[in-house]
Structures are given as structure tokens and as C-alpha cells.
Coordinates of N, CA and C in Angstrom, one line a residue:
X54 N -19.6 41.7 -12.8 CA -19.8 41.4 -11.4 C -19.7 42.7 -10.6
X55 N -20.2 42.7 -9.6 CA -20.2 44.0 -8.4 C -18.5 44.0 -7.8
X56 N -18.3 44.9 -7.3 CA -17.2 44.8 -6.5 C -17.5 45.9 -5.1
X57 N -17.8 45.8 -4.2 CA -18.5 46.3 -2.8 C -17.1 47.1 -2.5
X58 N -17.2 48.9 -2.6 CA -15.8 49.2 -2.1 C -16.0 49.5 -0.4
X59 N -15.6 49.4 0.5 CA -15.7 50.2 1.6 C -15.8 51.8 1.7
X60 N -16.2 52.2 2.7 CA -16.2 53.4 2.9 C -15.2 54.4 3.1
X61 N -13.7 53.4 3.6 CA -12.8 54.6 3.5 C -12.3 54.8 2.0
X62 N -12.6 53.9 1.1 CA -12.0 54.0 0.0 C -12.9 54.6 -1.5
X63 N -13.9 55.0 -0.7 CA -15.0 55.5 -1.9 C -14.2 57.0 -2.6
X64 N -13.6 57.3 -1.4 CA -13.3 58.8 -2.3 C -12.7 58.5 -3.3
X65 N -11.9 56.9 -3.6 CA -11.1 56.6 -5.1 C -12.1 56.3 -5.8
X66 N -13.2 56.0 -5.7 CA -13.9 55.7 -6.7 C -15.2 56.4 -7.2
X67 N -15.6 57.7 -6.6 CA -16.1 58.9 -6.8 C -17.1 58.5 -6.1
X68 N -17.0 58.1 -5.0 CA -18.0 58.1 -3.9 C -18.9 56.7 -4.2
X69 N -18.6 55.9 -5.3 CA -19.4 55.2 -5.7 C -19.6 53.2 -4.3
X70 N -20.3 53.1 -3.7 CA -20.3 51.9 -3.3 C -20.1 50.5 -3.8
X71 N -20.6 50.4 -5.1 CA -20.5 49.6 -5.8 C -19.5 50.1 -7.0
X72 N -19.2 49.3 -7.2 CA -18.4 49.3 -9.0 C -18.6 48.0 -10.0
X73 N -18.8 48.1 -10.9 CA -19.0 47.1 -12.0 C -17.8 46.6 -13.1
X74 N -17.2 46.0 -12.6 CA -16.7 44.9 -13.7 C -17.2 43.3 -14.2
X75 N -16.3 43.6 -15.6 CA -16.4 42.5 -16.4 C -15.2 41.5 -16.3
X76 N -15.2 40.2 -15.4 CA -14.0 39.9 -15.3 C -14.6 38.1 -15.5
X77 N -13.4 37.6 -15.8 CA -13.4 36.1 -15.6 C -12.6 35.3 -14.1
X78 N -11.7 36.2 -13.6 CA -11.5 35.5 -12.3 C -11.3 36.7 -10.8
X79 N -10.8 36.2 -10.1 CA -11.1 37.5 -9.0 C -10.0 38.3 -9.1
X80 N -8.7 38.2 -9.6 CA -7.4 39.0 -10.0 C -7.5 39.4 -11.0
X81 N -8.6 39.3 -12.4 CA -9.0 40.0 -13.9 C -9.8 41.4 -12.9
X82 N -10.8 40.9 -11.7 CA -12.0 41.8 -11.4 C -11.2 43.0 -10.7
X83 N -10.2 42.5 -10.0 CA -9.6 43.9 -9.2 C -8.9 44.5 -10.1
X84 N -7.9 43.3 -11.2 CA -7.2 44.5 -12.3 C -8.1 45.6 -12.7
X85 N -9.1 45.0 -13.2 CA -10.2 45.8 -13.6 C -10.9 46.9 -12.8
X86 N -11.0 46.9 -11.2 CA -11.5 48.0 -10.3 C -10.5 49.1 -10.7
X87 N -9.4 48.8 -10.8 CA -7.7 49.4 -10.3 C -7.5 50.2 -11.8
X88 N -7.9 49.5 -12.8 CA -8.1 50.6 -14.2 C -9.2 51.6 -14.2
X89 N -10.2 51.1 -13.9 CA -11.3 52.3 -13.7 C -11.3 52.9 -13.0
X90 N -10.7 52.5 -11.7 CA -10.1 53.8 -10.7 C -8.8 53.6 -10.3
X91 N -7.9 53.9 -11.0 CA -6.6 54.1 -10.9 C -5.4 54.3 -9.3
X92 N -6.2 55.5 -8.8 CA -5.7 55.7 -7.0 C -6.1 54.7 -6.8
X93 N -6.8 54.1 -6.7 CA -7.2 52.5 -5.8 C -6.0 51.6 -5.2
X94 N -5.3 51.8 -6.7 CA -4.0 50.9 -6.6 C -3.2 50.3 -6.1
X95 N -2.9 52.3 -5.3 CA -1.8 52.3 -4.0 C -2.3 51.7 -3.2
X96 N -3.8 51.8 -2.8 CA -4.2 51.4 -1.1 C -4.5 49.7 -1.4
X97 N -4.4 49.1 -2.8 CA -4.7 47.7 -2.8 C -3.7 46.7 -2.9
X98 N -2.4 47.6 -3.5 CA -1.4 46.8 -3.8 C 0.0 47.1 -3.3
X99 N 1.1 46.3 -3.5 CA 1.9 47.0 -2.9 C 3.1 47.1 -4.6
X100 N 4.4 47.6 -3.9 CA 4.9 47.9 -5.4 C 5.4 47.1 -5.9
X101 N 5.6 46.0 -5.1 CA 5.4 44.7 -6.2 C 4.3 44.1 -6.8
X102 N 3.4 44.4 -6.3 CA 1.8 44.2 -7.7 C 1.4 43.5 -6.6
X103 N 1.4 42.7 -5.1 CA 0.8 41.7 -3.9 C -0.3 42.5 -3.8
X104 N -1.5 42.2 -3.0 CA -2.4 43.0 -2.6 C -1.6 42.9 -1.4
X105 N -2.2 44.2 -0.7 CA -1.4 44.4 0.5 C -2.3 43.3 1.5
X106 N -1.1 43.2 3.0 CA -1.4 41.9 4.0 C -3.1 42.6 4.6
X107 N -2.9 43.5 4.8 CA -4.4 44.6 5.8 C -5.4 44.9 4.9
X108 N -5.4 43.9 3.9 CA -6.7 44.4 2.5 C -7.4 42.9 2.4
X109 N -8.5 43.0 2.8 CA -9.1 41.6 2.6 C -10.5 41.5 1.3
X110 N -10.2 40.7 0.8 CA -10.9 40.6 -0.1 C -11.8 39.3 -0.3
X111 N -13.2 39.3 -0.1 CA -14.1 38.3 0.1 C -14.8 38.2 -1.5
X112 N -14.6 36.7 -1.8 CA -15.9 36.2 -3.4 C -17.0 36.2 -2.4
X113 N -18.4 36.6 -2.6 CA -19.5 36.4 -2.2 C -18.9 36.3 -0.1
X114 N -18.7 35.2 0.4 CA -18.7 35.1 1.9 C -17.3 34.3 1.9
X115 N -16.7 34.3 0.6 CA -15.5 33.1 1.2 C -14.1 34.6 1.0
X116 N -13.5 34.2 2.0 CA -11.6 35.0 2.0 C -11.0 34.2 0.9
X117 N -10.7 35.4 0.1 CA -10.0 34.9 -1.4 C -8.8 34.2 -1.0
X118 N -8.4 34.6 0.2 CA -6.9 34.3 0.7 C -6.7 32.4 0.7
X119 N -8.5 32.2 1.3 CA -8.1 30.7 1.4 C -9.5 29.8 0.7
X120 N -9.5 30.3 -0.8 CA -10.1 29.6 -1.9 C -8.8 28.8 -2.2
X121 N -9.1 28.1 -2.7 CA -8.0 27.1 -3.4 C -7.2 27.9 -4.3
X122 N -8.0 28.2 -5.4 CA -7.1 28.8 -6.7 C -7.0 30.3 -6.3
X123 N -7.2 31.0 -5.4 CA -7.0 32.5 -4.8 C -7.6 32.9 -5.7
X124 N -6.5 34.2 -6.3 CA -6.8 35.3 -7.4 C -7.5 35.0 -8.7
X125 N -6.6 33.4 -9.3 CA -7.2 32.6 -10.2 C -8.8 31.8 -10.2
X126 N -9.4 32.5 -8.7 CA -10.6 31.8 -8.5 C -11.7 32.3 -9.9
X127 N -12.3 31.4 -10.5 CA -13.5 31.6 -11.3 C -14.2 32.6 -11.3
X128 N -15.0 33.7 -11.6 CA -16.2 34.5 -11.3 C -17.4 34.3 -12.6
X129 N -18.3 35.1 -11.8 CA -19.4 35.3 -13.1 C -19.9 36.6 -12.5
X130 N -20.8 37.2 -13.6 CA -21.2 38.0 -13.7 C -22.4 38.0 -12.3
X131 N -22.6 36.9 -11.6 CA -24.0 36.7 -10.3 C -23.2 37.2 -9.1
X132 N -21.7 37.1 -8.8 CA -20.9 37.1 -7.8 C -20.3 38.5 -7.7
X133 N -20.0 38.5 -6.6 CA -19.8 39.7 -5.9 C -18.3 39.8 -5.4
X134 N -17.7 40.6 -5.1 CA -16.4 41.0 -4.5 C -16.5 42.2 -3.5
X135 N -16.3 41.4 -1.9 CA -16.3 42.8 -1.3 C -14.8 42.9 -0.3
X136 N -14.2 44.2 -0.9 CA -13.0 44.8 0.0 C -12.9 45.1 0.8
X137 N -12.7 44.3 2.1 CA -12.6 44.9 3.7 C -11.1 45.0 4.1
X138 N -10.5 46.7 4.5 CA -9.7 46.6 5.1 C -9.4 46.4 6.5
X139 N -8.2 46.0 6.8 CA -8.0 45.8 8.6 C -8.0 47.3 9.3
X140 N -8.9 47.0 10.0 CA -8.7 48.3 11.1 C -7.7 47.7 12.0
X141 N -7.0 48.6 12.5 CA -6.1 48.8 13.7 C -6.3 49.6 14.7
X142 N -6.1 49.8 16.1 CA -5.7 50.4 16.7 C -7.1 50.2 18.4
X143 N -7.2 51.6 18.7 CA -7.9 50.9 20.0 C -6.7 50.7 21.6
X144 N -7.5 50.6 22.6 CA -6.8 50.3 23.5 C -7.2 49.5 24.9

């Protein structure tokens, strides 16, 4: 499956937009981002293993946050994962 990185986070992944894993659910797909690119880690998780609260992560158009089974949600190789962080700031 694809995993769509954003733009501030490409420099972890060598500039690449997409990334390719082989996963069976959406928490296999990111373990999986997070081994092939390692730095990812910090900006995805916190040091208890949580993804962090300002990191959003979409299956195809749905917020993994409020799938039923979350992280344990299903994947296939047709589906997609894309990482949107929270901007802040403005006035």
C-alpha cells in the first residue's frame, strides 16, 4: 500500500512523497513507514509508542482516529495512508 508523506516530513524519507509498504492493518503500515525510515518515528510517535495528538492519519478519506477498529483497521495493498500534520499558529 502507498503511504502519502507530507511535505514537511519528506526530508525523513529522502524527499520521497510516497512510500511503499507491505502491511495487513494501518498500525503494521506505519510500523512499517517508521522501519524504512527510521527519523520518522520521533515526529510520529511519542515515547510511549501513541502516535502523537497533531499527527493525523487518514485510510483512503476516513480519520483513522474514528474507524472503529483504528490502528487494527484492515488494509490491502489498493489503499492508501495519508499523514497530515496539525498546523498551528496564525493570528
Amino acid at each position: 500500500m502507498k503511504i502519502h508523506i507530507p511535505t514537511p516530513l519528506r526530508v525523513y524519507t529522502g524527499k520521497q512523497d510516497t512510500v511503499l509498504v507491505d502491511a495487513k492493518t494501518v498500525g503494521e503500515a506505519l510500523s512499517q513507514l517508521t522501519v524504512q525510515h527510521p527519523e520518522l518515528k520521533k515526529h510520529l510517535y511519542t515515547e510511549e509508542g501513541r502516535l502523537r495528538s497533531f499527527v493525523n492519519v487518514y485510510l483512503n478519506d476516513e480519520d483513522v482516529r474514528y474507524l472503529p477498529e483504528k490502528d487494527t483497521t484492515a488494509v490491502t495493498g489498493a489503499d492508501a495512508l495519508t499523514i497530515i500534520p496539525s498546523i498551528a499558529g496564525g493570528k
